Coordinates of C-alpha atoms and ligand atoms in Angstrom, one line a residue:
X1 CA -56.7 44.7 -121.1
X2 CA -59.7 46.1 -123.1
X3 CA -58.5 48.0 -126.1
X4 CA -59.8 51.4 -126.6
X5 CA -60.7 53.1 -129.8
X6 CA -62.3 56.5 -130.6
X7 CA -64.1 56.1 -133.9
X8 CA -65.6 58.8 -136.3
X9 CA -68.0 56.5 -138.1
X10 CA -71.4 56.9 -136.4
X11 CA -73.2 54.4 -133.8
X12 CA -75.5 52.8 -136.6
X13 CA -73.1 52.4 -138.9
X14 CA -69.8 50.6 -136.6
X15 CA -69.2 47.3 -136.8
X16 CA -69.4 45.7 -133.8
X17 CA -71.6 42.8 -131.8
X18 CA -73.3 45.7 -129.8
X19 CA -74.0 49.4 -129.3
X20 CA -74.7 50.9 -125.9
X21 CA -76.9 53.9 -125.9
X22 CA -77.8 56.4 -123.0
X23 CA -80.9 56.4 -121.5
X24 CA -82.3 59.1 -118.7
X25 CA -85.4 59.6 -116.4
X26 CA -87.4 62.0 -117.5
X27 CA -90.6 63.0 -115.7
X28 CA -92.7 61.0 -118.7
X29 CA -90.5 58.3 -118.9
X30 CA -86.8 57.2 -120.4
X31 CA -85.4 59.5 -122.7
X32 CA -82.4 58.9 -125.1
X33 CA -78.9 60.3 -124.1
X34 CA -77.2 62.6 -126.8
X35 CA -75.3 60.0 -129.1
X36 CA -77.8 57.5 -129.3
X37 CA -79.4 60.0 -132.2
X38 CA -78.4 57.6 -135.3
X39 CA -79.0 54.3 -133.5
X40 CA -82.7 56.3 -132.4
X41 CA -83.3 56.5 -136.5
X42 CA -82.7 53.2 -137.1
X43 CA -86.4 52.7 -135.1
X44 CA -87.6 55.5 -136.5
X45 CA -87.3 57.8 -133.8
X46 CA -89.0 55.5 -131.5
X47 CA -86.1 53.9 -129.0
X48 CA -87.5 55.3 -126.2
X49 CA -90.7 54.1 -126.5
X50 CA -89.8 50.5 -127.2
X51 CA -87.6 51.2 -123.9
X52 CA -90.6 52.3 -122.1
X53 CA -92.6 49.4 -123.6
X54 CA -90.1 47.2 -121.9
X55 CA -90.0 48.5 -118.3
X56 CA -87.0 50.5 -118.7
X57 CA -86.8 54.1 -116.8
X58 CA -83.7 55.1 -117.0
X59 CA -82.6 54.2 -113.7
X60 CA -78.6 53.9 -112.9
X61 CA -78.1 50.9 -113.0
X62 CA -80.7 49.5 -115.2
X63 CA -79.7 47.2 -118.6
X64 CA -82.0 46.5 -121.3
X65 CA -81.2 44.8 -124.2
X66 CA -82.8 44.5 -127.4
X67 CA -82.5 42.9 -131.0
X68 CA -80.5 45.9 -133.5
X69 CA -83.2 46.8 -136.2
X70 CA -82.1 47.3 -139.8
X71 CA -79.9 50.4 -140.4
X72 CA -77.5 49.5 -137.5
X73 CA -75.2 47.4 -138.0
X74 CA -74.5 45.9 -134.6
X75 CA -76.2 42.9 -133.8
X76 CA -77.9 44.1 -130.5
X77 CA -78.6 47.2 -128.7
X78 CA -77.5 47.9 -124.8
X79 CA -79.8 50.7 -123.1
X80 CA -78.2 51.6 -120.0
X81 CA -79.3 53.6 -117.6
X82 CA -77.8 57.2 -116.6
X83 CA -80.2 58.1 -114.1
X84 CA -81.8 61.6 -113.7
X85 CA -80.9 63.8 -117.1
X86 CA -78.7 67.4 -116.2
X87 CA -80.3 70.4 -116.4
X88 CA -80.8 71.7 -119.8
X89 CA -77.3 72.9 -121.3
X90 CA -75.4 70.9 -118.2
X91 CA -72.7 68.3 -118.9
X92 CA -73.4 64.6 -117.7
X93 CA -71.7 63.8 -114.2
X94 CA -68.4 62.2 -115.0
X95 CA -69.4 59.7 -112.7
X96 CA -72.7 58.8 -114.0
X97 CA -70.9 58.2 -117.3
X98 CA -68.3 55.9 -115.7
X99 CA -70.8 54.1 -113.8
X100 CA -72.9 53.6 -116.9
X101 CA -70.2 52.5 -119.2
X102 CA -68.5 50.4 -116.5
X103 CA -72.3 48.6 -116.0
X104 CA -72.8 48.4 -120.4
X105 CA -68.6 46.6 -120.6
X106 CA -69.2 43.9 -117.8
X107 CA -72.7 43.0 -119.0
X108 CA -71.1 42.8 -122.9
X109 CA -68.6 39.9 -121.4
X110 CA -67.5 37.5 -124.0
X111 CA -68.0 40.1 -127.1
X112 CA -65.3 41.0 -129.1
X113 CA -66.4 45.2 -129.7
X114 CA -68.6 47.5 -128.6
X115 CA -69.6 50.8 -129.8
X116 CA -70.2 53.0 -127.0
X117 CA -72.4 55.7 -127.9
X118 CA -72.9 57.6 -124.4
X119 CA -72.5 61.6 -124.4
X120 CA -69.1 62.4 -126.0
X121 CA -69.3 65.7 -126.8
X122 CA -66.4 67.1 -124.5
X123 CA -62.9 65.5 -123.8
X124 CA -64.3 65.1 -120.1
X125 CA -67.2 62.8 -121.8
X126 CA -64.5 60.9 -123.2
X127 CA -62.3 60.3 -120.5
X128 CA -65.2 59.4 -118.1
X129 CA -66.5 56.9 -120.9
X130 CA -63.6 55.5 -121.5
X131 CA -62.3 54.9 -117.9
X132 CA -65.7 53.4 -116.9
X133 CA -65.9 51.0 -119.6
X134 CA -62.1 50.1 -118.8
X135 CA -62.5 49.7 -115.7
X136 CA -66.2 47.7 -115.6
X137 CA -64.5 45.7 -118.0
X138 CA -62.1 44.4 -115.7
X139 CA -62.4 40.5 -114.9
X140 CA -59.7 38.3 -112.5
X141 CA -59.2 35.1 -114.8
X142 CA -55.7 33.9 -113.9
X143 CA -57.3 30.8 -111.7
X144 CA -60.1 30.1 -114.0
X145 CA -59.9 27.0 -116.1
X146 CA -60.9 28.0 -119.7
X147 CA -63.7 25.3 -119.2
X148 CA -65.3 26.9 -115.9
X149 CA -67.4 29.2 -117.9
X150 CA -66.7 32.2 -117.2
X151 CA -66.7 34.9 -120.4
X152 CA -63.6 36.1 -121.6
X153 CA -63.7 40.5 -120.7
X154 CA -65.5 42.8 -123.5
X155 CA -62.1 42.6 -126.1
X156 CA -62.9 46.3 -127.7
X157 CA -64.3 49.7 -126.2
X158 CA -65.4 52.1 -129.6
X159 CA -66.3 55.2 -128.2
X160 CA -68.2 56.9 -131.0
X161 CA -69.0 60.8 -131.0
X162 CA -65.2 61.4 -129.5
X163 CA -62.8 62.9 -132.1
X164 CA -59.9 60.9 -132.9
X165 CA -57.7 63.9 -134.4
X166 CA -58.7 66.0 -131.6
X167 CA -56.0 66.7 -129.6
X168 CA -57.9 66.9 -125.9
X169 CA -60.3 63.9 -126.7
X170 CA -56.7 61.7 -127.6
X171 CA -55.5 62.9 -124.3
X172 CA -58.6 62.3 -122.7
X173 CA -58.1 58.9 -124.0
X174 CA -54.3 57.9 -123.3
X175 CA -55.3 58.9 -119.4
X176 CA -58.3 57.0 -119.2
X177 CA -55.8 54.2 -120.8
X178 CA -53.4 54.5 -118.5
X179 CA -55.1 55.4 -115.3
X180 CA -57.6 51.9 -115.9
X181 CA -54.8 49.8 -116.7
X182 CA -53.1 50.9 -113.8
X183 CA -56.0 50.4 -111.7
X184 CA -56.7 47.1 -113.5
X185 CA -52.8 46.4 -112.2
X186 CA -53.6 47.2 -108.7
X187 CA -56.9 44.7 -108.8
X188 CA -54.3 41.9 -110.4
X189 CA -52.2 42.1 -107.5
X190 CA -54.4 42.2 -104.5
X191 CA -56.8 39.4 -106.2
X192 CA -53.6 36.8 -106.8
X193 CA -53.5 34.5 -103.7
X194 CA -50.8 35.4 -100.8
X195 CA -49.7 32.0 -101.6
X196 CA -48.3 33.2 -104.9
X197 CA -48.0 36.7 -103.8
X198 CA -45.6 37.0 -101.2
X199 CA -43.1 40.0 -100.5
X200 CA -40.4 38.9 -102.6
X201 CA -42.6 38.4 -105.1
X202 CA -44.0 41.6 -105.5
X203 CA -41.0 43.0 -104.8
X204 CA -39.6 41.3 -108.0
X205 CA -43.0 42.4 -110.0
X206 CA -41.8 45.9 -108.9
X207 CA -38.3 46.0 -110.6
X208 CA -39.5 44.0 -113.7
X209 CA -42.2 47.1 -114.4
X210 CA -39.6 49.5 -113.1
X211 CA -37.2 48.3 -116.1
X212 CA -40.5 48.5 -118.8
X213 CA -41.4 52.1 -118.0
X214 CA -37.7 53.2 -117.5
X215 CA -38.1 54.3 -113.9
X216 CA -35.7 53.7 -110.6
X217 CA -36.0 51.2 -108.3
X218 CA -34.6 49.6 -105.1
X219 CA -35.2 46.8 -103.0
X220 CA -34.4 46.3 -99.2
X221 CA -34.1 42.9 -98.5
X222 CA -34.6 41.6 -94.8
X223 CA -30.5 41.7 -94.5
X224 CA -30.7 45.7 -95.8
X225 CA -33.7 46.4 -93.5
X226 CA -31.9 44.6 -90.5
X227 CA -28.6 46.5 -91.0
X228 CA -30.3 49.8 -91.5
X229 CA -33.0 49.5 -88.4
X230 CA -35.8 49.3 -90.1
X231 CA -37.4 47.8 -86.8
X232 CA -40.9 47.9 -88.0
X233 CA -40.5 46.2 -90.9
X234 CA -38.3 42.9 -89.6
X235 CA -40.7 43.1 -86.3
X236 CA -43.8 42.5 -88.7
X237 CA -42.2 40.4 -91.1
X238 CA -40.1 37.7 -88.8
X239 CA -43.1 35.7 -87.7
X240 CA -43.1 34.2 -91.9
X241 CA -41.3 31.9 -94.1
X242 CA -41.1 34.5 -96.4
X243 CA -38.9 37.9 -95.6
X244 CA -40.2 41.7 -95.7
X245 CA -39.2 44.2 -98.1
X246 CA -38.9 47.5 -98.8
X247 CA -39.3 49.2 -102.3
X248 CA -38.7 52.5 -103.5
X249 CA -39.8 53.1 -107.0
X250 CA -39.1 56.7 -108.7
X251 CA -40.4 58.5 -111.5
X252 CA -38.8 62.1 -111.9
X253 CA -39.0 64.4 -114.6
X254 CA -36.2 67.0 -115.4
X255 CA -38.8 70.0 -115.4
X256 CA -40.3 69.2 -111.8
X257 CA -40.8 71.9 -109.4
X258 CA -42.5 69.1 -106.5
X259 CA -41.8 65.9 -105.4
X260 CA -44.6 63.5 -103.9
X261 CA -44.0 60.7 -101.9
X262 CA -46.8 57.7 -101.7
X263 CA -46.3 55.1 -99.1
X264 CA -48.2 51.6 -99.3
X265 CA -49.1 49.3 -96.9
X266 CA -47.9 46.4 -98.3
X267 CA -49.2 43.1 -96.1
X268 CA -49.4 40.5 -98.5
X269 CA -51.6 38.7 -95.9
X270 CA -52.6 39.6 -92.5
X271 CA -53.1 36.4 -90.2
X272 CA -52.5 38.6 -87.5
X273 CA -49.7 37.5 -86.0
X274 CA -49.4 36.1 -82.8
X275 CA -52.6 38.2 -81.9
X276 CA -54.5 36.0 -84.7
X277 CA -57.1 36.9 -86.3
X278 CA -60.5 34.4 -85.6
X279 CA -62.0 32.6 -88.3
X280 CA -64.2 35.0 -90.4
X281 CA -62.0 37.7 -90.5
X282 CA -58.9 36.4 -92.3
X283 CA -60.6 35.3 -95.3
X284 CA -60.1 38.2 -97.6
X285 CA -56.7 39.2 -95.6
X286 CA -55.2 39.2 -98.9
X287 CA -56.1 42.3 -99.5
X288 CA -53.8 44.0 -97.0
X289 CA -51.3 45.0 -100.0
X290 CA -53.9 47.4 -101.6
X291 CA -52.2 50.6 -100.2
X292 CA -48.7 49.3 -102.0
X293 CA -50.8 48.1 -105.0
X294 CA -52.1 51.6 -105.3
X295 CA -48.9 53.3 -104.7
X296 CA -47.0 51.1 -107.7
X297 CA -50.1 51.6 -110.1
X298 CA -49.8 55.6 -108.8
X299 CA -46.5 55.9 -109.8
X300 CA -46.5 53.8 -112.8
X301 CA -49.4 55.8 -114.0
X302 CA -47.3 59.3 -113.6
X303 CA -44.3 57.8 -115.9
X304 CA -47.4 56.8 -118.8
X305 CA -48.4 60.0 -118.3
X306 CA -45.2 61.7 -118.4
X307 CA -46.2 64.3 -116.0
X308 CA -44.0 67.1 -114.7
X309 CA -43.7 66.0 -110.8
X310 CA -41.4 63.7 -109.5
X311 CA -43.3 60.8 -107.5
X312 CA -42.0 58.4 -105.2
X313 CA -43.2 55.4 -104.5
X314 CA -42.8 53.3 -101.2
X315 CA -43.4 50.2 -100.6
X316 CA -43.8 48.8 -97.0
X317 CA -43.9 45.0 -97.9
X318 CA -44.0 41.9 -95.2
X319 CA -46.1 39.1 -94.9
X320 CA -47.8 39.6 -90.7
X321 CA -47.8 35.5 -89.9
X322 CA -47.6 33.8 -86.1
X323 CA -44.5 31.7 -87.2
X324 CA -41.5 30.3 -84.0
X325 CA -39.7 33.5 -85.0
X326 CA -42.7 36.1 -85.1
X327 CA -42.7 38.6 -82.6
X328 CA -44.8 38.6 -79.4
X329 CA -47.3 40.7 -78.1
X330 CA -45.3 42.9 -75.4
X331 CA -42.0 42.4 -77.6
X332 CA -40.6 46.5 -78.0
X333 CA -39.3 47.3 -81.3
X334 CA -36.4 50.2 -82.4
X335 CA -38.0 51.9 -85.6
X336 CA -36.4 53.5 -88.1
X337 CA -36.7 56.4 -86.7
X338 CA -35.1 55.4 -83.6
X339 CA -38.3 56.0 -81.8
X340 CA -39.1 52.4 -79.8
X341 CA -42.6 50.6 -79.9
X342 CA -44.2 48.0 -77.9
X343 CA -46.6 45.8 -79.5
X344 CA -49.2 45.2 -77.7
X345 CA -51.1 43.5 -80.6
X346 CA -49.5 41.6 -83.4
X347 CA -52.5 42.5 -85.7
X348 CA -51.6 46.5 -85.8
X349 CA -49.0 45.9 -87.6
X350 CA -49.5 48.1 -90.6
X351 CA -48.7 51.3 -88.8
X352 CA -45.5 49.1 -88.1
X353 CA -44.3 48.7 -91.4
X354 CA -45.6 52.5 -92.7
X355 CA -43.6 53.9 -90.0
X356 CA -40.3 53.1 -91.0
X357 CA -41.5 53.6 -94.7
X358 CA -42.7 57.1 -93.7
X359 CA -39.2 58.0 -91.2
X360 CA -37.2 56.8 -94.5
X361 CA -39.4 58.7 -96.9
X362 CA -39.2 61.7 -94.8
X363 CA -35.6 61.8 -95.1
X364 CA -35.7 62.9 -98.6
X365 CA -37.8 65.9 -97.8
X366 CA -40.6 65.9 -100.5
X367 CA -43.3 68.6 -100.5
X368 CA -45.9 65.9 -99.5
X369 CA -45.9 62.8 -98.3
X370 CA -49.6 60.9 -98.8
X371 CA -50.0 57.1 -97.3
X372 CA -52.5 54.4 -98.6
X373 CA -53.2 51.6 -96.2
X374 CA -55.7 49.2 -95.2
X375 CA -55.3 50.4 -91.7
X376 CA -58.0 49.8 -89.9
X377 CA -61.4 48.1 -88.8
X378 CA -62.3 50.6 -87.4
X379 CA -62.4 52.5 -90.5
X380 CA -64.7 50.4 -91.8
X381 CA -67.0 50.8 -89.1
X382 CA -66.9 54.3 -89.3
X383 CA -67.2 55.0 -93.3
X384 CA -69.3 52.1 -94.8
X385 CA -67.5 49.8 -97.0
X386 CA -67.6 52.3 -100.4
X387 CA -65.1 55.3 -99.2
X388 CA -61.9 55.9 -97.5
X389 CA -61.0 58.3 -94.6
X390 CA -58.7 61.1 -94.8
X391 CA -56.6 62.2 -91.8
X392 CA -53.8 64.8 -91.9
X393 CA -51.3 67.5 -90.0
X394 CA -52.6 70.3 -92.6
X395 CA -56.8 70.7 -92.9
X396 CA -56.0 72.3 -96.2
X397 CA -54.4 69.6 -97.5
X398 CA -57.1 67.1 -96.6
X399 CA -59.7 69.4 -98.3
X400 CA -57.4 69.1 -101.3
X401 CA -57.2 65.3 -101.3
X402 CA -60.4 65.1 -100.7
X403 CA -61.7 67.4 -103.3
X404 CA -59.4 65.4 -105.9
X405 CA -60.7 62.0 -104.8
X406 CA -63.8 63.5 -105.5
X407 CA -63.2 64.7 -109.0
X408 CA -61.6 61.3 -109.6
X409 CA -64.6 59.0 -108.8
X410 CA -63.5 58.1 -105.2
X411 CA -65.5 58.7 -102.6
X412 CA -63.8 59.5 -99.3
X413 CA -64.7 61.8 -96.4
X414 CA -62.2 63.7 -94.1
X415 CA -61.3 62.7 -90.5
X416 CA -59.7 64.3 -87.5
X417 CA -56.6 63.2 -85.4
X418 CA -57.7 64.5 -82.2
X419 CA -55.1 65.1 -80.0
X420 CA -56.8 64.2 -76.7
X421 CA -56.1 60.4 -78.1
X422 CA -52.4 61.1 -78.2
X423 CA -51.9 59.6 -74.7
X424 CA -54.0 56.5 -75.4
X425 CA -51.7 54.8 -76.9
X426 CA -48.4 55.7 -74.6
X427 CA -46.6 52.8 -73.3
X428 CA -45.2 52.4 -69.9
X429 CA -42.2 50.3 -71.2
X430 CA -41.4 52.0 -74.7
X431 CA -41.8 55.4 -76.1
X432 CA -45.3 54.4 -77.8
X433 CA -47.6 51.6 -77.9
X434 CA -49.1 50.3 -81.2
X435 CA -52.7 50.7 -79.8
X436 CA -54.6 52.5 -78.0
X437 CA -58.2 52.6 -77.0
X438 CA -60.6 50.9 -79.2
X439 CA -62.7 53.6 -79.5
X440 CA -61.5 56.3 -82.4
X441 CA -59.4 53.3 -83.5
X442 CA -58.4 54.6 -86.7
X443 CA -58.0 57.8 -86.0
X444 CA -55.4 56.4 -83.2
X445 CA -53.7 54.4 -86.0
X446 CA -53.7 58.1 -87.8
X447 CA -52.0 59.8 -85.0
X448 CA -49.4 56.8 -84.3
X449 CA -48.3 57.1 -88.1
X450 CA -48.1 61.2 -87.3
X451 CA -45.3 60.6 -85.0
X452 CA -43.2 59.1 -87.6
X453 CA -43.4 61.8 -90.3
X454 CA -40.5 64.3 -90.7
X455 CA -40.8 67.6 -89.0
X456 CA -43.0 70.0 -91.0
X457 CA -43.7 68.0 -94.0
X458 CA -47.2 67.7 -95.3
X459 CA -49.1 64.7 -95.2
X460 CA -51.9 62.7 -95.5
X461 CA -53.1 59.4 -94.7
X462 CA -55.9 58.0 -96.2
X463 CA -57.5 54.6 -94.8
X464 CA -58.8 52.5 -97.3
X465 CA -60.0 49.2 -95.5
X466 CA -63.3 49.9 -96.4
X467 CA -63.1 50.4 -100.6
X468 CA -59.9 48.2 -101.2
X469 CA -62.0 45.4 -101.9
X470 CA -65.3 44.9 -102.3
X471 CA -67.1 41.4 -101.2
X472 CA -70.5 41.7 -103.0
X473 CA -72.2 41.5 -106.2
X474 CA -70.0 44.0 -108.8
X475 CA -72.3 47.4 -109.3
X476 CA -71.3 50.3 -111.6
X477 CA -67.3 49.9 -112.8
X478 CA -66.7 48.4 -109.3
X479 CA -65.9 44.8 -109.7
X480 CA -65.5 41.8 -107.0
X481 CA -62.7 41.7 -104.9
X482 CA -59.6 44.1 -105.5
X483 CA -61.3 47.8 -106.5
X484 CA -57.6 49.4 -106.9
X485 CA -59.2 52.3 -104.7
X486 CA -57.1 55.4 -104.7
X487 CA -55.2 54.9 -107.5
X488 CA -57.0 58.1 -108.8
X489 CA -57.6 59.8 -106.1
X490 CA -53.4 60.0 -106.0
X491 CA -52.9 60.1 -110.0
X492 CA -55.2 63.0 -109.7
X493 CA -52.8 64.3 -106.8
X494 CA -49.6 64.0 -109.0
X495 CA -51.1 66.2 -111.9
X496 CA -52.0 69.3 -109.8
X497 CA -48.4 68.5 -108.4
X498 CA -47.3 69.1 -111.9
X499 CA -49.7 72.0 -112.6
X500 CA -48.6 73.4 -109.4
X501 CA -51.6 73.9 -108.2
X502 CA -51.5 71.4 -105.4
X503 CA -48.6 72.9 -103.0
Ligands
BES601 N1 -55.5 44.8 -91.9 C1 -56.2 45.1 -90.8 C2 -57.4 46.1 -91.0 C3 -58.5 45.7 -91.9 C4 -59.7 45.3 -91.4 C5 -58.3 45.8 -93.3 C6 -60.7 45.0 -92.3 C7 -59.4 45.5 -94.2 C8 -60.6 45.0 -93.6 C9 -55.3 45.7 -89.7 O1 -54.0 45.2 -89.8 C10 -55.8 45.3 -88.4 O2 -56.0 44.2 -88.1 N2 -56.1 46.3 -87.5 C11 -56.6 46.1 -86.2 C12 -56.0 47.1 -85.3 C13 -56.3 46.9 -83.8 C14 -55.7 45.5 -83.4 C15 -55.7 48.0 -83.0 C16 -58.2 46.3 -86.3 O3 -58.6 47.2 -87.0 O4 -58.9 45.6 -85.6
ZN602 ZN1 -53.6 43.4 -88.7
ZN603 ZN1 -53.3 44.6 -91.7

């Protein structure tokens, strides 16, 4: 990944191949953002007028790049716009500064450093710099011969104005480390291919971070799962050459009051099943492991972090294929929980595999239990493709996570589970049915994972279908493909666990 450094030489004077600079609308034009002041000198106080003479406006968004004068001594100059300037004496929005330092790393592709010399002043500044530039800088190589021309990821972020011996701007700048490279980990995994990323593989990627960060791991194999019921998971899982899993990955600290579980929807790729998917909606089915991608980075993130919380990870991991073997629509499975399903389509088969991930989970009786899947179509529909819903059995809960997700850069929005839609998806055969009507469809697939939660344990579902991963042109520090979306929303979650000011 991009290497990070917080440097207390001044933006003129760094070494590098490029400084970015700041750049607002003001009513009469772009103005400079505080930290551009020694670059600004270097034209004689008159950056914002070339800028102006060049079309920029300050717009979010906007890149303008321009030849370094003498007195700085990086070769070229990145304006990037912030948008509309705070009110006098207001901080920057975090997220403007993530977006504009995510926008500044992926345009400086193929340079070796950067000095980023956006706002600083605060170890909020510096966290929201950092991350964005982390995370904008992100690029998925691994299938690119080095010939095909695409640029190797900006190699250095300096962000100058941030105080190196400064004890809340080097925190501010290990969790900006950890939480983008953890994201960055997430993106890895949902862009490689299903055809190398299968359950057993990611199982095996599980146990081989597990052993670097020093955390506890176990694997289910398909002979486990089938000895201990797991229903859900072997129903979803039989139709492929390649077996389910299920993974539970622990972080604990010996000072923790709480104990989160996540649980990930781990579908390495989604055909469907029997009930296949047509042409046109399979092609980015891939992506159907972003809840478990999140939940690993989540928990992986917590250990860097070493914050006071225990978090579980689980991960629900099959591959949904129409193989011989597979099961069949009107085929009734026994779930983990002992509760049986009939599957009346093959292709709702995430709140399959969450269900017996959630019954086992539940079982250890943590304070909260919050899911991350890519549940739903219907989502999608609902939300737009930029933020995930929320569902849960506790409304102050979901104003939690959603307030978090918030603070973290995610956007998100609450959702209900009404319980008129309960009966919708009863079953005259089994106890449920794994759909109901189509209508409210993913607040149906909320309700069906309700049932499977233990008795009186908080939870919260959140459906990311829509953010996991993102099919057009990259914008702010959100890249193509995987996005590694909540990732922060539930890193944020685990540190008010640890403050205690979550439950
Ligand atoms: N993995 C899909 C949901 C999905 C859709 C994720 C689009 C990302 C983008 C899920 O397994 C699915 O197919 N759900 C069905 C449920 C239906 C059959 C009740 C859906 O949403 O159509
Ligand atoms: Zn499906
Ligand atoms: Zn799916």
């Amino acid at each position: 990944m991009t290497a990070l450094t917080l440097s207390t030489s001044s933006a003129a004077a760094l070494r590098a191949d490029a400084v970015v600079v700041g750049v607002t609308k003001g009513a009469k034009g772009p103005r400079l953002a505080p930290g551009a002041e020694t670059v600004d000198a270097a034209f004689d106080g008159g950056l914002a007028g070339v800028l102006e003479t060049l079309g920029a406006s300050g717009a979010e968004g906007e890149t303008t790049k321009l030849p370094a004068p003498a007195g700085v001594k990086a070769a070229v100059v990145l304006a990037v716009g912030l948008g509309e300037a705070p009110e006098d004496g207001d901080a920057f929005d975090p997220e403007a500064l993530r977006k504009a330092a995510g926008v500044a790393a992926r345009t400086l592709a193929g340079a070796k450093k950067a000095a980023f010399a956006l706002p600083a002043g605060a170890p909020e500044d510096v966290e929201a710099v950092a991350t964005g530039a982390l995370l904008g800088a992100y690029a998925f190589t691994a299938y690119q011969s080095q010939n095909s021309g695409g640029k190797a990821p900006l190699g250095e972020v300096a962000v100058v104005g941030a105080k190196p011996r400064d004890k809340a701007h080097k925190a501010a700048a290990e969790r900006a480390t950890a939480v983008a490279a953890e994201v960055n980990r997430a993106r890895d995994l949902i862009n490689t291919p299903s055809n190398d990323l299968n359950p057993t593989v990611f199982a095996t990627t599980v146990q081989a971070a597990a052993k670097e960060f020093g955390l506890k791991v176990e694997v289910l194999d398909e002979k486990a799962l089938a000895k201990g019921g797991y229903g859900g998971l072997i129903g979803v899982g039989r139709g492929s050459a390649t077996p389910p899993r299920l993974v539970r990955l622990a972080y604990t600290h010996p000072k923790a009051t709480r104990t989160l579980a996540f649980v990930g929807k781990g579908i390495t790729y989604d055909s469907g099943g029997i009930s296949l998917k047509p042409a046109g909606h399979n092609e980015t089915m891939k992506c159907d492991m972003s809840g478990a991608a999140a939940v690993f980075g989540a928990v992986v993130a917590s250990a860097k972090l070493g914050l006071k919380v225990n978090v579980t990870g689980w991960l629900a991991l099959a591959e949904n294929m129409p193989g011989g073997n597979a099961t069949r629509p009107g085929d009734v499975l026994r779930m983990y929980s002992g509760k049986t399903v009939e599957v009346l389509n093959t292709d709702a088969e995430g709140r399959l595999v969450l269900a017996d991930a959630l019954a086992r989970a539940s079982e250890e009786s943590p304070d909260a239990i919050v899911d991350v899947a890519t549940l739903t179509g219907a989502m999608v529909l609902a939300l737009g493709e930029g933020r995930f819903g929320i569902m849960s059995n506790d409304d102050e809960f979901r104003t939690k996570v959603h307030t978090t997700a918030l603070a973290a850069g995610e956007d998100s929005w609450p959702m209900p589970l009404p319980q008129q839609l309960r009966k919708t998806f009863d079953s005259p055969t089994a106890d449920i049915a794994n759909m109901g009507v189509r209508m409210g469809g993913g607040l149906i697939a909320g309700l069906f994972l309700r049932e499977f939660v233990g008795e009186g344990i908080t939870w919260a579902h959140l459906d990311i279908a829509g953010p996991a991963f993102h099919e057009g042109a990259p914008f702010g520090y959100t890249p193509k493909g995987g996005t590694g979306s909540a990732v922060r929303t539930l890193v944020g979650l685990a540190r008010q666990a640890a403050d205690g000011t979550l439950l």
